Coordinates of C-alpha atoms in Angstrom, one line a residue:
G291 CA -1.5 -21.1 -4.4
R292 CA -2.7 -18.8 -1.0
A293 CA -2.4 -15.5 -0.9
E294 CA -2.4 -12.8 1.8
G295 CA -1.9 -9.7 1.9
S296 CA -0.2 -6.8 3.6
I297 CA -2.1 -4.5 6.0
S298 CA -0.6 -1.2 6.9
L299 CA -2.2 1.4 8.9
V300 CA -1.0 5.0 8.7
R301 CA -1.4 7.8 11.2
G302 CA -0.4 11.5 9.8
G303 CA -2.4 14.8 10.9
P304 CA -6.0 14.6 11.1
V305 CA -5.8 10.9 8.5
T306 CA -5.9 7.7 9.5
A307 CA -5.7 5.3 6.4
L308 CA -5.5 1.7 5.7
V309 CA -4.0 0.5 3.3
D310 CA -5.3 -2.6 1.9
T311 CA -8.3 -4.9 3.6
G312 CA -6.8 -8.9 3.2
G313 CA -9.5 -11.5 1.9
P314 CA -13.0 -11.6 3.2
W315 CA -11.0 -14.7 4.9
G316 CA -9.1 -12.4 7.7
R317 CA -11.6 -10.2 8.9
G318 CA -11.8 -10.9 12.5
R319 CA -7.7 -10.8 12.1
L320 CA -8.5 -7.3 10.6
L321 CA -10.4 -6.6 13.7
E322 CA -8.3 -7.5 16.3
L323 CA -5.5 -5.7 14.5
L324 CA -7.4 -2.9 14.5
G325 CA -8.4 -3.1 18.2
A326 CA -4.9 -3.4 19.6
R327 CA -4.3 0.1 18.3
G328 CA -7.9 1.5 20.0
L329 CA -9.1 1.7 16.8
S330 CA -12.4 0.5 15.6
P331 CA -13.4 0.9 11.5
G332 CA -15.2 4.2 13.0
D333 CA -12.2 6.0 13.4
V334 CA -10.6 5.1 9.6
S335 CA -10.8 8.3 7.5
H336 CA -9.1 7.0 4.6
V337 CA -9.0 3.5 3.0
V338 CA -6.5 2.9 0.1
V339 CA -7.0 -0.6 -1.9
T340 CA -4.2 -0.6 -4.1
H341 CA -6.2 -2.8 -6.7
G342 CA -8.8 -5.0 -6.8
H343 CA -8.0 -8.8 -5.7
S344 CA -10.0 -10.5 -3.6
D345 CA -6.7 -10.7 -1.1
H346 CA -6.7 -7.2 -1.3
V347 CA -9.5 -5.5 -1.5
G348 CA -12.2 -8.4 1.4
N349 CA -12.7 -5.9 4.0
I350 CA -13.7 -3.2 2.7
N351 CA -17.8 -3.7 3.8
L352 CA -16.3 -2.4 7.0
F353 CA -15.9 1.2 6.3
P354 CA -18.7 2.4 5.2
Q355 CA -18.4 5.6 6.4
A356 CA -14.5 6.3 4.9
T357 CA -13.4 8.1 2.5
L358 CA -12.7 4.6 -1.0
L359 CA -10.2 4.2 -3.0
V360 CA -10.5 1.2 -4.7
G361 CA -7.4 0.5 -7.3
Q362 CA -8.7 4.4 -9.7
D363 CA -12.6 4.6 -7.9
L364 CA -12.6 6.8 -5.5
S365 CA -15.9 7.5 -3.3
R366 CA -17.3 8.3 -0.3
G367 CA -20.7 8.3 1.7
P368 CA -23.6 6.0 0.3
G369 CA -22.1 5.4 -3.3
L370 CA -21.3 9.1 -4.3
Y371 CA -17.9 9.0 -6.9
L372 CA -15.8 11.7 -7.3
P373 CA -13.4 13.0 -10.1
H374 CA -10.0 12.7 -9.4
G375 CA -6.7 13.1 -11.6
L376 CA -4.6 9.3 -11.3
P377 CA -6.2 7.8 -14.3
R378 CA -3.9 10.8 -16.1
G379 CA -1.5 10.6 -13.6
R380 CA -1.9 13.1 -11.1
P381 CA -1.1 12.0 -7.4
L382 CA -4.2 12.0 -5.2
P383 CA -2.8 13.9 -1.9
L384 CA -4.7 13.0 1.5
H385 CA -2.0 15.0 3.8
P386 CA -0.7 17.1 1.7
G387 CA 3.1 16.9 1.8
L388 CA 2.9 14.2 3.7
L389 CA 0.7 11.4 2.1
E390 CA -0.6 11.0 -1.2
V391 CA -1.6 8.3 -3.9
V392 CA 0.4 7.8 -7.0
A393 CA -0.8 5.8 -10.2
T394 CA 1.3 2.2 -10.9
P395 CA -0.3 0.7 -13.1
G396 CA 1.5 -2.6 -14.1
H397 CA 0.0 -5.5 -12.5
T398 CA -3.0 -4.1 -13.1
P399 CA -4.4 -1.3 -15.2
D400 CA -5.5 0.9 -12.0
H401 CA -2.9 -0.2 -9.8
V402 CA -2.0 2.8 -6.8
S403 CA 0.2 2.5 -3.9
L404 CA 0.0 5.3 -1.2
L405 CA 3.3 7.3 -0.9
V406 CA 4.4 8.2 2.6
R407 CA 7.2 11.1 3.8
G408 CA 8.4 12.9 6.3
T409 CA 8.3 8.8 8.4
S410 CA 12.0 8.9 10.8
L411 CA 12.6 5.7 7.8
G412 CA 13.0 8.9 5.6
T413 CA 10.0 7.9 2.6
L414 CA 7.4 4.8 2.4
L415 CA 6.2 3.6 -0.1
L416 CA 2.9 0.9 0.3
A417 CA 3.3 -0.7 -3.0
G418 CA 1.0 -3.3 -2.8
D419 CA 1.6 -5.6 -6.1
L420 CA 3.7 -3.4 -7.4
F421 CA 5.7 -5.4 -5.5
E422 CA 5.7 -9.1 -4.1
R423 CA 8.0 -9.2 -2.1
E424 CA 11.8 -8.6 -1.7
E425 CA 12.9 -10.8 -3.6
D426 CA 10.7 -11.0 -6.7
E427 CA 12.0 -10.6 -10.3
E428 CA 10.3 -14.0 -10.8
E429 CA 7.2 -13.3 -9.6
W430 CA 5.8 -10.0 -10.1
R431 CA 6.1 -11.0 -13.8
R432 CA 4.2 -13.7 -14.2
L433 CA 1.4 -11.9 -12.3
S434 CA 1.5 -8.9 -14.3
Q435 CA -0.8 -8.0 -16.5
D436 CA 1.4 -5.4 -18.2
Q437 CA 5.7 -6.0 -17.9
A438 CA 6.6 -3.2 -19.1
Q439 CA 4.6 -0.6 -17.7
Q440 CA 5.1 -2.4 -14.4
E441 CA 8.9 -2.1 -14.7
R442 CA 8.7 1.7 -15.4
S443 CA 5.9 1.4 -12.2
R444 CA 8.5 -0.2 -9.9
S445 CA 11.6 1.6 -10.7
W446 CA 9.9 4.9 -10.7
A447 CA 9.4 3.6 -6.9
L448 CA 12.8 2.8 -6.6
G449 CA 14.1 6.0 -7.4
V450 CA 11.7 7.4 -4.8
A451 CA 11.0 5.1 -1.7
D452 CA 13.4 4.5 1.0
V453 CA 11.0 1.2 2.1
I454 CA 9.1 -0.4 0.3
V455 CA 6.3 -2.4 1.9
P456 CA 5.7 -4.5 -0.4
G457 CA 2.2 -6.9 -0.9
H458 CA 2.7 -10.2 0.4
G459 CA 6.5 -9.5 2.6
A460 CA 8.3 -8.0 4.8
P461 CA 9.2 -4.1 4.2
F462 CA 12.6 -3.9 2.8
R463 CA 15.7 -0.5 2.6
V464 CA 16.0 0.3 -0.9
L465 CA 19.8 0.3 -1.5
R466 CA 21.0 3.9 -3.0
Q467 CA 24.1 3.9 -5.1
G468 CA 27.2 3.2 -2.4
E469 CA 25.3 2.1 0.2
G470 CA 25.4 -1.4 1.2
P471 CA 24.1 -4.1 4.0
A472 CA 26.9 -3.2 6.5
G473 CA 25.5 -0.8 9.0
G474 CA 22.3 -2.2 8.6
A475 CA 21.0 -0.8 5.3
R476 CA 18.9 -3.7 4.2
G477 CA 15.8 -5.0 6.4
G478 CA 15.2 -2.1 8.7
G479 CA 12.1 -1.4 10.4
H480 CA 9.5 -3.8 10.6
G481 CA 6.5 -3.8 12.6
E482 CA 7.8 -0.5 14.5
E483 CA 6.1 2.8 14.9
E484 CA 6.9 5.7 13.4
D485 CA 6.9 8.0 16.0
G486 CA 3.2 7.9 15.9
E487 CA 2.7 8.9 11.9
K488 CA 2.7 5.7 11.0
E489 CA 2.0 1.8 11.7
E490 CA 2.6 -0.9 10.4
E491 CA 1.3 -4.7 10.5
E492 CA 2.1 -7.3 8.3
D493 CA -0.5 -10.1 8.6
G494 CA 1.1 -13.4 7.0
E495 CA 2.2 -14.2 3.8

Protein backbone atom coordinates (compact mmCIF):
# COMPACT_ATOMS: atom_id res chain seq x y z
CA GLY A 1 0.00 0.00 0.00
CA ARG A 2 0.93 3.65 -0.33
CA ALA A 3 2.44 5.27 2.71
CA GLU A 4 2.64 9.00 3.37
CA GLY A 5 3.91 9.90 6.80
CA SER A 6 2.87 12.83 8.97
CA ILE A 7 5.26 15.78 9.09
CA SER A 8 5.15 18.12 12.10
CA LEU A 9 6.81 21.47 12.70
CA VAL A 10 7.38 22.52 16.31
CA ARG A 11 8.66 25.91 17.42
CA GLY A 12 9.63 26.51 21.03
CA GLY A 13 12.15 29.08 22.21
CA PRO A 14 15.34 28.79 20.15
CA VAL A 15 14.29 25.43 18.65
CA THR A 16 12.59 24.97 15.29
CA ALA A 17 12.16 21.22 14.99
CA LEU A 18 10.81 19.12 12.16
CA VAL A 19 9.50 15.69 13.16
CA ASP A 20 9.77 13.26 10.24
CA THR A 21 10.46 14.44 6.70
CA GLY A 22 8.05 12.38 4.58
CA GLY A 23 9.18 10.33 1.60
CA PRO A 24 11.56 11.52 -1.14
CA TRP A 25 8.56 11.70 -3.49
CA GLY A 26 7.15 14.48 -1.24
CA ARG A 27 10.18 16.77 -1.34
CA GLY A 28 8.44 19.60 -3.25
CA ARG A 29 5.44 19.49 -0.92
CA LEU A 30 7.67 19.68 2.18
CA LEU A 31 9.48 22.75 0.82
CA GLU A 32 6.09 24.35 0.04
CA LEU A 33 4.83 23.70 3.58
CA LEU A 34 7.95 25.28 5.09
CA GLY A 35 7.75 28.22 2.67
CA ALA A 36 4.11 28.85 3.59
CA ARG A 37 5.37 29.49 7.15
CA GLY A 38 8.14 31.79 5.97
CA LEU A 39 10.80 29.15 6.58
CA SER A 40 13.57 27.71 4.45
CA PRO A 41 15.33 24.43 5.31
CA GLY A 42 18.17 26.47 6.84
CA ASP A 43 15.79 27.78 9.52
CA VAL A 44 15.19 24.29 10.92
CA SER A 45 17.50 23.74 13.90
CA HIS A 46 16.58 20.11 14.69
CA VAL A 47 15.24 17.22 12.61
CA VAL A 48 13.81 14.32 14.58
CA VAL A 49 13.15 11.25 12.43
CA THR A 50 11.14 8.80 14.51
CA HIS A 51 12.52 5.76 12.64
CA GLY A 52 14.34 4.88 9.47
CA HIS A 53 11.50 3.90 7.11
CA SER A 54 11.55 5.65 3.73
CA ASP A 55 8.22 7.47 4.19
CA HIS A 56 9.64 9.23 7.28
CA VAL A 57 13.34 9.74 6.50
CA GLY A 58 13.12 10.66 2.82
CA ASN A 59 14.23 14.31 2.89
CA ILE A 60 16.89 14.61 5.57
CA ASN A 61 19.43 15.80 2.98
CA LEU A 62 17.54 19.13 2.84
CA PHE A 63 18.80 19.89 6.38
CA PRO A 64 22.60 19.39 6.48
CA GLN A 65 23.03 22.19 9.04
CA ALA A 66 20.45 20.86 11.54
CA THR A 67 21.09 18.68 14.56
CA LEU A 68 19.77 15.40 13.18
CA LEU A 69 18.30 12.49 15.08
CA VAL A 70 17.36 9.41 13.05
CA GLY A 71 15.95 6.83 15.43
CA GLN A 72 18.71 6.88 18.03
CA ASP A 73 21.54 8.17 15.79
CA LEU A 74 22.31 11.77 16.79
CA SER A 75 24.59 13.80 14.53
CA ARG A 76 25.54 17.39 13.80
CA GLY A 77 27.44 19.03 10.96
CA PRO A 78 29.67 16.91 8.74
CA GLY A 79 29.08 13.50 10.25
CA LEU A 80 29.86 14.26 13.89
CA TYR A 81 28.00 11.64 15.95
CA LEU A 82 27.07 12.67 19.49
CA PRO A 83 26.61 10.46 22.57
CA HIS A 84 23.27 10.56 24.40
CA GLY A 85 21.14 8.46 26.75
CA LEU A 86 18.24 7.33 24.52
CA PRO A 87 19.57 3.76 24.12
CA ARG A 88 19.50 3.49 27.93
CA GLY A 89 15.97 4.92 28.13
CA ARG A 90 16.98 8.47 29.11
CA PRO A 91 15.07 11.29 27.33
CA LEU A 92 17.00 13.71 25.11
CA PRO A 93 15.97 17.33 25.89
CA LEU A 94 15.87 19.69 22.90
CA HIS A 95 14.41 22.59 24.90
CA PRO A 96 14.40 21.75 28.63
CA GLY A 97 10.90 21.52 30.10
CA LEU A 98 9.22 21.95 26.70
CA LEU A 99 10.61 19.55 24.11
CA GLU A 100 12.17 16.17 24.71
CA VAL A 101 12.78 13.10 22.61
CA VAL A 102 11.86 9.81 24.27
CA ALA A 103 12.64 6.23 23.25
CA THR A 104 9.41 4.47 22.18
CA PRO A 105 10.62 1.12 20.82
CA GLY A 106 8.47 -1.52 19.18
CA HIS A 107 7.59 -0.53 15.61
CA THR A 108 11.37 -0.55 15.18
CA PRO A 109 13.88 -1.21 17.98
CA ASP A 110 15.23 2.36 17.93
CA HIS A 111 11.92 4.22 17.38
CA VAL A 112 11.62 7.61 19.14
CA SER A 113 8.85 10.18 19.71
CA LEU A 114 8.90 13.90 20.55
CA LEU A 115 7.08 15.06 23.69
CA VAL A 116 5.87 18.69 23.55
CA ARG A 117 4.75 20.15 26.88
CA GLY A 118 2.85 23.33 27.68
CA THR A 119 0.81 23.84 24.51
CA SER A 120 -2.78 25.12 24.61
CA LEU A 121 -3.88 21.50 24.00
CA GLY A 122 -1.78 20.18 26.89
CA THR A 123 1.02 17.67 26.33
CA LEU A 124 1.44 16.48 22.75
CA LEU A 125 3.28 13.37 21.63
CA LEU A 126 4.52 13.38 18.05
CA ALA A 127 4.52 9.62 17.95
CA GLY A 128 5.67 8.49 14.51
CA ASP A 129 4.50 4.93 13.89
CA LEU A 130 4.11 4.11 17.58
CA PHE A 131 0.52 4.82 16.52
CA GLU A 132 -0.41 4.44 12.84
CA ARG A 133 -3.68 6.32 13.31
CA GLU A 134 -6.39 6.68 15.95
CA GLU A 135 -8.15 3.32 15.55
CA ASP A 136 -5.15 1.20 14.54
CA GLU A 137 -5.46 -1.89 16.74
CA GLU A 138 -4.98 -4.53 14.03
CA GLU A 139 -2.68 -2.51 11.82
CA TRP A 140 0.05 -1.58 14.31
CA ARG A 141 0.57 -5.20 15.37
CA ARG A 142 1.01 -6.35 11.78
CA LEU A 143 3.70 -3.69 11.20
CA SER A 144 5.46 -4.04 14.56
CA GLN A 145 8.95 -5.53 14.94
CA ASP A 146 8.32 -6.17 18.66
CA GLN A 147 4.66 -6.18 19.68
CA ALA A 148 5.26 -6.60 23.42
CA GLN A 149 7.67 -3.68 23.48
CA GLN A 150 5.37 -1.52 21.37
CA GLU A 151 2.45 -2.35 23.68
CA ARG A 152 4.51 -0.98 26.60
CA SER A 153 5.50 2.13 24.66
CA ARG A 154 1.87 2.76 23.65
CA SER A 155 0.65 2.36 27.25
CA TRP A 156 3.26 4.86 28.43
CA ALA A 157 2.20 7.30 25.69
CA LEU A 158 -1.49 7.06 26.56
CA GLY A 159 -0.61 7.79 30.18
CA VAL A 160 1.45 10.91 29.50
CA ALA A 161 -0.05 12.62 26.41
CA ASP A 162 -3.23 14.67 26.01
CA VAL A 163 -3.01 14.63 22.21
CA ILE A 164 -1.18 12.11 20.02
CA VAL A 165 -0.03 12.86 16.48
CA PRO A 166 0.19 9.43 14.83
CA GLY A 167 2.39 8.49 11.90
CA HIS A 168 -0.38 8.30 9.29
CA GLY A 169 -3.53 10.11 10.36
CA ALA A 170 -5.09 13.08 12.07
CA PRO A 171 -4.11 14.00 15.65
CA PHE A 172 -6.38 12.55 18.32
CA ARG A 173 -7.13 13.43 21.91
CA VAL A 174 -6.45 10.86 24.62
CA LEU A 175 -9.57 10.24 26.67
CA ARG A 176 -8.91 9.91 30.39
CA GLN A 177 -11.17 8.12 32.87
CA GLY A 178 -14.42 10.08 33.18
CA GLU A 179 -13.98 12.00 29.93
CA GLY A 180 -16.34 11.26 27.11
CA PRO A 181 -17.05 12.42 23.58
CA ALA A 182 -19.42 15.09 24.95
CA GLY A 183 -17.79 18.49 25.21
CA GLY A 184 -15.52 17.91 22.25
CA ALA A 185 -12.99 15.83 24.15
CA ARG A 186 -12.15 13.87 21.02
CA GLY A 187 -10.52 14.98 17.83
CA GLY A 188 -9.92 18.68 18.52
CA GLY A 189 -6.86 20.57 17.46
CA HIS A 190 -6.19 19.22 13.98
CA GLY A 191 -4.12 21.73 12.08
CA GLU A 192 -4.40 24.61 14.50
CA GLU A 193 -1.48 26.73 15.63
CA GLU A 194 -0.40 26.55 19.23
CA ASP A 195 0.26 30.17 20.23
CA GLY A 196 3.25 30.12 17.93
CA GLU A 197 4.80 27.29 19.95
CA LYS A 198 3.65 24.45 17.74
CA GLU A 199 2.44 24.08 14.22
CA GLU A 200 1.04 20.93 12.77
CA GLU A 201 1.18 19.79 9.18
CA GLU A 202 -0.50 16.64 8.01
CA ASP A 203 0.35 15.53 4.52
CA GLY A 204 -2.32 13.02 3.65
CA GLU A 205 -2.36 9.36 4.54
